[in-house]
């Protein structure tokens, strides 16, 4: 265990949420956190708003209330929300073929692949098959063209869920562009982020560079992927080495081509406050009486989008996964309690961004030190458990 360090925890918690502050402080003292923030909204009110540590270890710049952090695959929850807005408006159907909106995608036996299959990782399209360099993934239209020009994955391990870090985002981004005319980043900014005052971006403009946290690798992070990044298995190579999502050079994700470009499934950037507010809005929309005007998505669509659609262990990475019908990641085992029916999407290295519709909560934990998943990283799980316990102790009842 790392030697205890003294890190000032800034911000506030509402009465009853004091234990969340204690767990957040323990993340720095006992769990190797470097710089991070946690925020919780309850019925639209910010009841937890904490931050601390260092935003950039190379300069010593401290984390502040508006520090921005990349959330890697947490991006997928934001990405599918943008797509679902088009579904709610009747411009896209989840069970329609992708080729209805993007005719070139039908090539090489892909005419029957549906939008829903793409966002639930059941489309047999986990990765670009053509060899890629690190710089290539910052060109979403070029990546979309490569995906249109290839066949579905033929490996039998693609049956059920076959997860990949990037490809679903390039397909969703191209659907949005073909249907709406705007690229995904502009569509999200103009239709969701700005109307709701959300400091969330698919890649940031250069003027926000000074607010970005510098991402760094922590305990055991790359080591957990060693088998995938060095494997000679062709399927593993196509998904996890083309290119390697976390190369040895940890500066890769801090460079301008990653910060400022559109990588739909992997480079959403925002503040903990903004992500908690975003998922709090979705939690509220999921609780509305059917037919009541939503803020972002209708109750009818959210009922479908967060209902379990596919539950299976990814045969390549041996991870059990559950996806809702609209592409949100769900709990592997639903349970009683405030967070038992959460939806959203986790991110590599430890971030957590979720909606808890049962109690009207949005929660976000973001951090800049990436640590191996599982028993090595209890930062997010300790915070989630303390928030759930606080809500239970306060006697906040279920709303749906």
PDB file of N, CA and C in Angstrom, residues 295-387:
ATOM      1  N   UNK A 295     -36.505  16.471 -20.657  1.00  0.00           N
ATOM      2  CA  UNK A 295     -35.436  17.432 -20.909  1.00  0.00           C
ATOM      3  C   UNK A 295     -34.532  16.960 -22.037  1.00  0.00           C
ATOM      4  N   UNK A 296     -34.230  15.659 -22.065  1.00  0.00           N
ATOM      5  CA  UNK A 296     -33.384  15.131 -23.140  1.00  0.00           C
ATOM      6  C   UNK A 296     -34.080  13.997 -23.876  1.00  0.00           C
ATOM      7  N   UNK A 297     -34.424  12.906 -23.164  1.00  0.00           N
ATOM      8  CA  UNK A 297     -35.014  11.732 -23.808  1.00  0.00           C
ATOM      9  C   UNK A 297     -36.335  11.367 -23.149  1.00  0.00           C
ATOM     10  N   UNK A 298     -37.254  10.842 -23.941  1.00  0.00           N
ATOM     11  CA  UNK A 298     -38.580  10.484 -23.444  1.00  0.00           C
ATOM     12  C   UNK A 298     -38.527   9.274 -22.515  1.00  0.00           C
ATOM     13  N   UNK A 299     -39.489   9.214 -21.604  1.00  0.00           N
ATOM     14  CA  UNK A 299     -39.607   8.054 -20.711  1.00  0.00           C
ATOM     15  C   UNK A 299     -39.779   6.777 -21.532  1.00  0.00           C
ATOM     16  N   UNK A 300     -40.585   6.840 -22.568  1.00  0.00           N
ATOM     17  CA  UNK A 300     -40.834   5.653 -23.395  1.00  0.00           C
ATOM     18  C   UNK A 300     -39.526   5.113 -23.974  1.00  0.00           C
ATOM     19  N   UNK A 301     -38.711   5.991 -24.538  1.00  0.00           N
ATOM     20  CA  UNK A 301     -37.471   5.526 -25.136  1.00  0.00           C
ATOM     21  C   UNK A 301     -36.477   5.069 -24.075  1.00  0.00           C
ATOM     22  N   UNK A 302     -36.403   5.779 -22.956  1.00  0.00           N
ATOM     23  CA  UNK A 302     -35.477   5.366 -21.899  1.00  0.00           C
ATOM     24  C   UNK A 302     -35.865   4.022 -21.289  1.00  0.00           C
ATOM     25  N   UNK A 303     -37.159   3.749 -21.208  1.00  0.00           N
ATOM     26  CA  UNK A 303     -37.578   2.430 -20.727  1.00  0.00           C
ATOM     27  C   UNK A 303     -36.993   1.334 -21.614  1.00  0.00           C
ATOM     28  N   UNK A 304     -36.989   1.583 -22.931  1.00  0.00           N
ATOM     29  CA  UNK A 304     -36.428   0.614 -23.874  1.00  0.00           C
ATOM     30  C   UNK A 304     -34.902   0.615 -23.826  1.00  0.00           C
ATOM     31  N   UNK A 305     -34.315   1.800 -23.760  1.00  0.00           N
ATOM     32  CA  UNK A 305     -32.866   1.933 -23.873  1.00  0.00           C
ATOM     33  C   UNK A 305     -32.131   1.347 -22.679  1.00  0.00           C
ATOM     34  N   UNK A 306     -32.789   1.342 -21.500  1.00  0.00           N
ATOM     35  CA  UNK A 306     -32.115   0.826 -20.305  1.00  0.00           C
ATOM     36  C   UNK A 306     -32.675  -0.537 -19.865  1.00  0.00           C
ATOM     37  N   UNK A 307     -33.547  -1.114 -20.650  1.00  0.00           N
ATOM     38  CA  UNK A 307     -34.017  -2.477 -20.378  1.00  0.00           C
ATOM     39  C   UNK A 307     -32.983  -3.463 -20.907  1.00  0.00           C
ATOM     40  N   UNK A 308     -32.630  -4.508 -20.147  1.00  0.00           N
ATOM     41  CA  UNK A 308     -31.613  -5.454 -20.608  1.00  0.00           C
ATOM     42  C   UNK A 308     -31.951  -6.018 -21.987  1.00  0.00           C
ATOM     43  N   UNK A 309     -30.987  -5.918 -22.889  1.00  0.00           N
ATOM     44  CA  UNK A 309     -31.166  -6.423 -24.249  1.00  0.00           C
ATOM     45  C   UNK A 309     -30.276  -7.634 -24.501  1.00  0.00           C
ATOM     46  N   UNK A 310     -29.031  -7.565 -24.044  1.00  0.00           N
ATOM     47  CA  UNK A 310     -28.115  -8.677 -24.220  1.00  0.00           C
ATOM     48  C   UNK A 310     -27.247  -8.798 -22.974  1.00  0.00           C
ATOM     49  N   UNK A 311     -27.112 -10.030 -22.499  1.00  0.00           N
ATOM     50  CA  UNK A 311     -26.254 -10.315 -21.349  1.00  0.00           C
ATOM     51  C   UNK A 311     -25.404 -11.519 -21.691  1.00  0.00           C
ATOM     52  N   UNK A 312     -24.106 -11.305 -21.765  1.00  0.00           N
ATOM     53  CA  UNK A 312     -23.232 -12.396 -22.163  1.00  0.00           C
ATOM     54  C   UNK A 312     -21.801 -12.056 -21.762  1.00  0.00           C
ATOM     55  N   UNK A 313     -21.005 -13.064 -21.561  1.00  0.00           N
ATOM     56  CA  UNK A 313     -19.580 -12.865 -21.326  1.00  0.00           C
ATOM     57  C   UNK A 313     -18.878 -12.733 -22.668  1.00  0.00           C
ATOM     58  N   UNK A 314     -18.173 -11.640 -22.859  1.00  0.00           N
ATOM     59  CA  UNK A 314     -17.375 -11.452 -24.062  1.00  0.00           C
ATOM     60  C   UNK A 314     -16.360 -12.592 -24.129  1.00  0.00           C
ATOM     61  N   UNK A 315     -16.433 -13.385 -25.189  1.00  0.00           N
ATOM     62  CA  UNK A 315     -15.614 -14.593 -25.267  1.00  0.00           C
ATOM     63  C   UNK A 315     -14.141 -14.311 -25.482  1.00  0.00           C
ATOM     64  N   UNK A 316     -13.812 -13.101 -25.890  1.00  0.00           N
ATOM     65  CA  UNK A 316     -12.409 -12.776 -26.118  1.00  0.00           C
ATOM     66  C   UNK A 316     -11.738 -12.274 -24.837  1.00  0.00           C
ATOM     67  N   UNK A 317     -12.380 -11.343 -24.146  1.00  0.00           N
ATOM     68  CA  UNK A 317     -11.756 -10.756 -22.953  1.00  0.00           C
ATOM     69  C   UNK A 317     -12.285 -11.354 -21.652  1.00  0.00           C
ATOM     70  N   UNK A 318     -13.256 -12.268 -21.760  1.00  0.00           N
ATOM     71  CA  UNK A 318     -13.781 -13.006 -20.604  1.00  0.00           C
ATOM     72  C   UNK A 318     -14.360 -12.072 -19.545  1.00  0.00           C
ATOM     73  N   UNK A 319     -15.134 -11.091 -19.987  1.00  0.00           N
ATOM     74  CA  UNK A 319     -15.787 -10.147 -19.075  1.00  0.00           C
ATOM     75  C   UNK A 319     -17.293 -10.236 -19.285  1.00  0.00           C
ATOM     76  N   UNK A 320     -18.085 -10.508 -18.222  1.00  0.00           N
ATOM     77  CA  UNK A 320     -19.541 -10.502 -18.375  1.00  0.00           C
ATOM     78  C   UNK A 320     -20.043  -9.082 -18.574  1.00  0.00           C
ATOM     79  N   UNK A 321     -20.954  -8.907 -19.510  1.00  0.00           N
ATOM     80  CA  UNK A 321     -21.472  -7.578 -19.829  1.00  0.00           C
ATOM     81  C   UNK A 321     -22.976  -7.644 -20.018  1.00  0.00           C
ATOM     82  N   UNK A 322     -23.635  -6.536 -19.688  1.00  0.00           N
ATOM     83  CA  UNK A 322     -25.058  -6.381 -19.954  1.00  0.00           C
ATOM     84  C   UNK A 322     -25.269  -5.024 -20.608  1.00  0.00           C
ATOM     85  N   UNK A 323     -25.938  -5.033 -21.753  1.00  0.00           N
ATOM     86  CA  UNK A 323     -26.260  -3.779 -22.427  1.00  0.00           C
ATOM     87  C   UNK A 323     -27.769  -3.642 -22.573  1.00  0.00           C
ATOM     88  N   UNK A 324     -28.232  -2.425 -22.331  1.00  0.00           N
ATOM     89  CA  UNK A 324     -29.627  -2.108 -22.567  1.00  0.00           C
ATOM     90  C   UNK A 324     -29.896  -1.945 -24.045  1.00  0.00           C
ATOM     91  N   UNK A 325     -31.159  -1.884 -24.400  1.00  0.00           N
ATOM     92  CA  UNK A 325     -31.549  -1.834 -25.801  1.00  0.00           C
ATOM     93  C   UNK A 325     -31.123  -0.600 -26.545  1.00  0.00           C
ATOM     94  N   UNK A 326     -30.666   0.423 -25.831  1.00  0.00           N
ATOM     95  CA  UNK A 326     -30.187   1.634 -26.482  1.00  0.00           C
ATOM     96  C   UNK A 326     -28.696   1.824 -26.380  1.00  0.00           C
ATOM     97  N   UNK A 327     -27.978   0.840 -25.819  1.00  0.00           N
ATOM     98  CA  UNK A 327     -26.530   0.927 -25.773  1.00  0.00           C
ATOM     99  C   UNK A 327     -25.941   1.358 -24.455  1.00  0.00           C
ATOM    100  N   UNK A 328     -26.772   1.579 -23.424  1.00  0.00           N
ATOM    101  CA  UNK A 328     -26.215   1.890 -22.104  1.00  0.00           C
ATOM    102  C   UNK A 328     -25.702   0.614 -21.452  1.00  0.00           C
ATOM    103  N   UNK A 329     -24.600   0.741 -20.727  1.00  0.00           N
ATOM    104  CA  UNK A 329     -24.071  -0.387 -19.952  1.00  0.00           C
ATOM    105  C   UNK A 329     -24.874  -0.474 -18.654  1.00  0.00           C
ATOM    106  N   UNK A 330     -25.303  -1.671 -18.297  1.00  0.00           N
ATOM    107  CA  UNK A 330     -26.123  -1.897 -17.114  1.00  0.00           C
ATOM    108  C   UNK A 330     -25.345  -2.704 -16.089  1.00  0.00           C
ATOM    109  N   UNK A 331     -25.882  -2.747 -14.880  1.00  0.00           N
ATOM    110  CA  UNK A 331     -25.295  -3.599 -13.849  1.00  0.00           C
ATOM    111  C   UNK A 331     -25.380  -5.054 -14.296  1.00  0.00           C
ATOM    112  N   UNK A 332     -24.310  -5.805 -14.019  1.00  0.00           N
ATOM    113  CA  UNK A 332     -24.333  -7.226 -14.362  1.00  0.00           C
ATOM    114  C   UNK A 332     -25.416  -7.956 -13.571  1.00  0.00           C
ATOM    115  N   UNK A 333     -25.599  -7.544 -12.308  1.00  0.00           N
ATOM    116  CA  UNK A 333     -26.626  -8.147 -11.460  1.00  0.00           C
ATOM    117  C   UNK A 333     -27.484  -7.041 -10.842  1.00  0.00           C
ATOM    118  N   UNK A 334     -28.665  -6.743 -11.406  1.00  0.00           N
ATOM    119  CA  UNK A 334     -29.548  -5.757 -10.781  1.00  0.00           C
ATOM    120  C   UNK A 334     -29.881  -6.167  -9.359  1.00  0.00           C
ATOM    121  N   UNK A 335     -30.132  -5.183  -8.499  1.00  0.00           N
ATOM    122  CA  UNK A 335     -30.341  -5.493  -7.083  1.00  0.00           C
ATOM    123  C   UNK A 335     -31.223  -4.433  -6.468  1.00  0.00           C
ATOM    124  N   UNK A 336     -31.771  -4.707  -5.293  1.00  0.00           N
ATOM    125  CA  UNK A 336     -32.492  -3.650  -4.575  1.00  0.00           C
ATOM    126  C   UNK A 336     -31.517  -2.542  -4.177  1.00  0.00           C
ATOM    127  N   UNK A 337     -32.066  -1.404  -3.850  1.00  0.00           N
ATOM    128  CA  UNK A 337     -31.222  -0.302  -3.411  1.00  0.00           C
ATOM    129  C   UNK A 337     -31.195   0.831  -4.406  1.00  0.00           C
ATOM    130  N   UNK A 338     -30.675   1.974  -3.981  1.00  0.00           N
ATOM    131  CA  UNK A 338     -30.727   3.177  -4.813  1.00  0.00           C
ATOM    132  C   UNK A 338     -30.060   3.029  -6.173  1.00  0.00           C
ATOM    133  N   UNK A 339     -28.934   2.305  -6.229  1.00  0.00           N
ATOM    134  CA  UNK A 339     -28.183   2.212  -7.482  1.00  0.00           C
ATOM    135  C   UNK A 339     -28.399   0.891  -8.200  1.00  0.00           C
ATOM    136  N   UNK A 340     -29.378   0.120  -7.783  1.00  0.00           N
ATOM    137  CA  UNK A 340     -29.537  -1.232  -8.311  1.00  0.00           C
ATOM    138  C   UNK A 340     -29.968  -1.315  -9.747  1.00  0.00           C
ATOM    139  N   UNK A 341     -30.498  -0.226 -10.311  1.00  0.00           N
ATOM    140  CA  UNK A 341     -30.890  -0.232 -11.723  1.00  0.00           C
ATOM    141  C   UNK A 341     -30.168   0.869 -12.483  1.00  0.00           C
ATOM    142  N   UNK A 342     -28.910   1.111 -12.129  1.00  0.00           N
ATOM    143  CA  UNK A 342     -28.141   2.188 -12.744  1.00  0.00           C
ATOM    144  C   UNK A 342     -27.879   1.907 -14.215  1.00  0.00           C
ATOM    145  N   UNK A 343     -27.660   2.994 -14.972  1.00  0.00           N
ATOM    146  CA  UNK A 343     -27.223   2.861 -16.356  1.00  0.00           C
ATOM    147  C   UNK A 343     -26.264   3.995 -16.678  1.00  0.00           C
ATOM    148  N   UNK A 344     -25.428   3.769 -17.677  1.00  0.00           N
ATOM    149  CA  UNK A 344     -24.420   4.733 -18.085  1.00  0.00           C
ATOM    150  C   UNK A 344     -23.337   3.996 -18.844  1.00  0.00           C
ATOM    151  N   UNK A 345     -22.071   4.276 -18.516  1.00  0.00           N
ATOM    152  CA  UNK A 345     -20.980   3.479 -19.067  1.00  0.00           C
ATOM    153  C   UNK A 345     -19.716   3.785 -18.289  1.00  0.00           C
ATOM    154  N   UNK A 346     -18.995   2.720 -17.893  1.00  0.00           N
ATOM    155  CA  UNK A 346     -17.738   2.904 -17.181  1.00  0.00           C
ATOM    156  C   UNK A 346     -16.627   3.210 -18.173  1.00  0.00           C
ATOM    157  N   UNK A 347     -15.482   3.663 -17.638  1.00  0.00           N
ATOM    158  CA  UNK A 347     -14.358   4.014 -18.485  1.00  0.00           C
ATOM    159  C   UNK A 347     -13.071   3.387 -17.991  1.00  0.00           C
ATOM    160  N   UNK A 348     -12.162   3.081 -18.903  1.00  0.00           N
ATOM    161  CA  UNK A 348     -10.884   2.470 -18.552  1.00  0.00           C
ATOM    162  C   UNK A 348     -10.163   3.311 -17.509  1.00  0.00           C
ATOM    163  N   UNK A 349      -9.562   2.626 -16.563  1.00  0.00           N
ATOM    164  CA  UNK A 349      -8.761   3.300 -15.562  1.00  0.00           C
ATOM    165  C   UNK A 349      -9.476   3.682 -14.305  1.00  0.00           C
ATOM    166  N   UNK A 350     -10.854   3.595 -14.306  1.00  0.00           N
ATOM    167  CA  UNK A 350     -11.543   3.784 -13.045  1.00  0.00           C
ATOM    168  C   UNK A 350     -12.682   4.763 -12.978  1.00  0.00           C
ATOM    169  N   UNK A 351     -12.997   5.494 -14.050  1.00  0.00           N
ATOM    170  CA  UNK A 351     -14.085   6.473 -13.953  1.00  0.00           C
ATOM    171  C   UNK A 351     -15.437   5.785 -13.906  1.00  0.00           C
ATOM    172  N   UNK A 352     -16.402   6.475 -13.301  1.00  0.00           N
ATOM    173  CA  UNK A 352     -17.777   5.963 -13.208  1.00  0.00           C
ATOM    174  C   UNK A 352     -18.725   7.121 -13.450  1.00  0.00           C
ATOM    175  N   UNK A 353     -19.659   6.925 -14.361  1.00  0.00           N
ATOM    176  CA  UNK A 353     -20.653   7.955 -14.677  1.00  0.00           C
ATOM    177  C   UNK A 353     -21.990   7.258 -14.890  1.00  0.00           C
ATOM    178  N   UNK A 354     -22.958   7.534 -13.992  1.00  0.00           N
ATOM    179  CA  UNK A 354     -24.180   6.733 -13.960  1.00  0.00           C
ATOM    180  C   UNK A 354     -25.414   7.571 -13.664  1.00  0.00           C
ATOM    181  N   UNK A 355     -26.540   7.065 -14.142  1.00  0.00           N
ATOM    182  CA  UNK A 355     -27.862   7.542 -13.734  1.00  0.00           C
ATOM    183  C   UNK A 355     -28.500   6.483 -12.852  1.00  0.00           C
ATOM    184  N   UNK A 356     -29.120   6.934 -11.753  1.00  0.00           N
ATOM    185  CA  UNK A 356     -29.855   6.044 -10.859  1.00  0.00           C
ATOM    186  C   UNK A 356     -31.329   6.467 -10.883  1.00  0.00           C
ATOM    187  N   UNK A 357     -32.095   5.967 -11.827  1.00  0.00           N
ATOM    188  CA  UNK A 357     -33.479   6.444 -11.957  1.00  0.00           C
ATOM    189  C   UNK A 357     -34.365   6.094 -10.769  1.00  0.00           C
ATOM    190  N   UNK A 358     -34.009   5.070 -10.032  1.00  0.00           N
ATOM    191  CA  UNK A 358     -34.848   4.668  -8.895  1.00  0.00           C
ATOM    192  C   UNK A 358     -34.991   5.805  -7.870  1.00  0.00           C
ATOM    193  N   UNK A 359     -33.934   6.645  -7.751  1.00  0.00           N
ATOM    194  CA  UNK A 359     -33.949   7.706  -6.738  1.00  0.00           C
ATOM    195  C   UNK A 359     -33.614   9.079  -7.314  1.00  0.00           C
ATOM    196  N   UNK A 360     -33.552   9.192  -8.640  1.00  0.00           N
ATOM    197  CA  UNK A 360     -33.317  10.490  -9.249  1.00  0.00           C
ATOM    198  C   UNK A 360     -31.922  11.032  -9.061  1.00  0.00           C
ATOM    199  N   UNK A 361     -30.916  10.168  -9.167  1.00  0.00           N
ATOM    200  CA  UNK A 361     -29.531  10.553  -8.912  1.00  0.00           C
ATOM    201  C   UNK A 361     -28.694  10.477 -10.192  1.00  0.00           C
ATOM    202  N   UNK A 362     -27.789  11.440 -10.333  1.00  0.00           N
ATOM    203  CA  UNK A 362     -26.707  11.364 -11.304  1.00  0.00           C
ATOM    204  C   UNK A 362     -25.403  11.389 -10.544  1.00  0.00           C
ATOM    205  N   UNK A 363     -24.456  10.535 -10.902  1.00  0.00           N
ATOM    206  CA  UNK A 363     -23.203  10.447 -10.166  1.00  0.00           C
ATOM    207  C   UNK A 363     -22.043  10.364 -11.146  1.00  0.00           C
ATOM    208  N   UNK A 364     -20.955  11.047 -10.797  1.00  0.00           N
ATOM    209  CA  UNK A 364     -19.755  11.001 -11.622  1.00  0.00           C
ATOM    210  C   UNK A 364     -18.522  11.016 -10.744  1.00  0.00           C
ATOM    211  N   UNK A 365     -17.605  10.116 -11.047  1.00  0.00           N
ATOM    212  CA  UNK A 365     -16.264  10.143 -10.481  1.00  0.00           C
ATOM    213  C   UNK A 365     -15.297  10.129 -11.653  1.00  0.00           C
ATOM    214  N   UNK A 366     -14.450  11.148 -11.744  1.00  0.00           N
ATOM    215  CA  UNK A 366     -13.442  11.204 -12.803  1.00  0.00           C
ATOM    216  C   UNK A 366     -12.078  11.401 -12.163  1.00  0.00           C
ATOM    217  N   UNK A 367     -11.044  10.857 -12.808  1.00  0.00           N
ATOM    218  CA  UNK A 367      -9.697  10.905 -12.235  1.00  0.00           C
ATOM    219  C   UNK A 367      -8.673  10.848 -13.350  1.00  0.00           C
ATOM    220  N   UNK A 368      -7.463  11.304 -13.075  1.00  0.00           N
ATOM    221  CA  UNK A 368      -6.449  11.313 -14.124  1.00  0.00           C
ATOM    222  C   UNK A 368      -5.394  10.225 -13.984  1.00  0.00           C
ATOM    223  N   UNK A 369      -5.422   9.446 -12.902  1.00  0.00           N
ATOM    224  CA  UNK A 369      -4.500   8.318 -12.773  1.00  0.00           C
ATOM    225  C   UNK A 369      -5.267   7.033 -13.061  1.00  0.00           C
ATOM    226  N   UNK A 370      -4.875   6.345 -14.119  1.00  0.00           N
ATOM    227  CA  UNK A 370      -5.548   5.120 -14.527  1.00  0.00           C
ATOM    228  C   UNK A 370      -4.950   3.939 -13.762  1.00  0.00           C
ATOM    229  N   UNK A 371      -5.808   3.143 -13.139  1.00  0.00           N
ATOM    230  CA  UNK A 371      -5.387   2.006 -12.334  1.00  0.00           C
ATOM    231  C   UNK A 371      -6.105   0.757 -12.838  1.00  0.00           C
ATOM    232  N   UNK A 372      -5.491  -0.402 -12.646  1.00  0.00           N
ATOM    233  CA  UNK A 372      -6.084  -1.661 -13.087  1.00  0.00           C
ATOM    234  C   UNK A 372      -7.461  -1.854 -12.474  1.00  0.00           C
ATOM    235  N   UNK A 373      -8.386  -2.373 -13.265  1.00  0.00           N
ATOM    236  CA  UNK A 373      -9.734  -2.637 -12.787  1.00  0.00           C
ATOM    237  C   UNK A 373      -9.726  -3.787 -11.784  1.00  0.00           C
ATOM    238  N   UNK A 374     -10.846  -3.952 -11.088  1.00  0.00           N
ATOM    239  CA  UNK A 374     -10.982  -5.073 -10.164  1.00  0.00           C
ATOM    240  C   UNK A 374     -10.506  -4.717  -8.765  1.00  0.00           C
ATOM    241  N   UNK A 375      -9.943  -5.706  -8.054  1.00  0.00           N
ATOM    242  CA  UNK A 375      -9.583  -5.491  -6.649  1.00  0.00           C
ATOM    243  C   UNK A 375      -8.493  -4.454  -6.450  1.00  0.00           C
ATOM    244  N   UNK A 376      -7.734  -4.114  -7.522  1.00  0.00           N
ATOM    245  CA  UNK A 376      -6.682  -3.112  -7.378  1.00  0.00           C
ATOM    246  C   UNK A 376      -7.228  -1.691  -7.290  1.00  0.00           C
ATOM    247  N   UNK A 377      -8.465  -1.486  -7.710  1.00  0.00           N
ATOM    248  CA  UNK A 377      -9.003  -0.121  -7.760  1.00  0.00           C
ATOM    249  C   UNK A 377     -10.380  -0.068  -7.109  1.00  0.00           C
ATOM    250  N   UNK A 378     -10.420   0.474  -5.896  1.00  0.00           N
ATOM    251  CA  UNK A 378     -11.686   0.603  -5.172  1.00  0.00           C
ATOM    252  C   UNK A 378     -12.151   2.060  -5.091  1.00  0.00           C
ATOM    253  N   UNK A 379     -11.542   2.925  -5.882  1.00  0.00           N
ATOM    254  CA  UNK A 379     -11.859   4.347  -5.766  1.00  0.00           C
ATOM    255  C   UNK A 379     -13.318   4.641  -6.097  1.00  0.00           C
ATOM    256  N   UNK A 380     -13.751   4.261  -7.280  1.00  0.00           N
ATOM    257  CA  UNK A 380     -15.128   4.545  -7.678  1.00  0.00           C
ATOM    258  C   UNK A 380     -16.124   3.739  -6.861  1.00  0.00           C
ATOM    259  N   UNK A 381     -15.845   2.450  -6.657  1.00  0.00           N
ATOM    260  CA  UNK A 381     -16.816   1.603  -5.958  1.00  0.00           C
ATOM    261  C   UNK A 381     -17.044   2.077  -4.530  1.00  0.00           C
ATOM    262  N   UNK A 382     -16.004   2.555  -3.864  1.00  0.00           N
ATOM    263  CA  UNK A 382     -16.179   3.040  -2.495  1.00  0.00           C
ATOM    264  C   UNK A 382     -17.069   4.271  -2.463  1.00  0.00           C
ATOM    265  N   UNK A 383     -16.931   5.122  -3.455  1.00  0.00           N
ATOM    266  CA  UNK A 383     -17.763   6.327  -3.522  1.00  0.00           C
ATOM    267  C   UNK A 383     -19.209   5.981  -3.845  1.00  0.00           C
ATOM    268  N   UNK A 384     -19.402   5.090  -4.811  1.00  0.00           N
ATOM    269  CA  UNK A 384     -20.763   4.676  -5.178  1.00  0.00           C
ATOM    270  C   UNK A 384     -21.477   4.055  -3.974  1.00  0.00           C
ATOM    271  N   UNK A 385     -20.777   3.193  -3.253  1.00  0.00           N
ATOM    272  CA  UNK A 385     -21.392   2.550  -2.089  1.00  0.00           C
ATOM    273  C   UNK A 385     -21.740   3.578  -1.006  1.00  0.00           C
ATOM    274  N   UNK A 386     -20.871   4.555  -0.791  1.00  0.00           N
ATOM    275  CA  UNK A 386     -21.148   5.544   0.252  1.00  0.00           C
ATOM    276  C   UNK A 386     -22.308   6.448  -0.131  1.00  0.00           C
ATOM    277  N   UNK A 387     -22.438   6.769  -1.410  1.00  0.00           N
ATOM    278  CA  UNK A 387     -23.586   7.575  -1.860  1.00  0.00           C
ATOM    279  C   UNK A 387     -24.873   6.771  -1.692  1.00  0.00           C
TER     280      UNK A 387
END
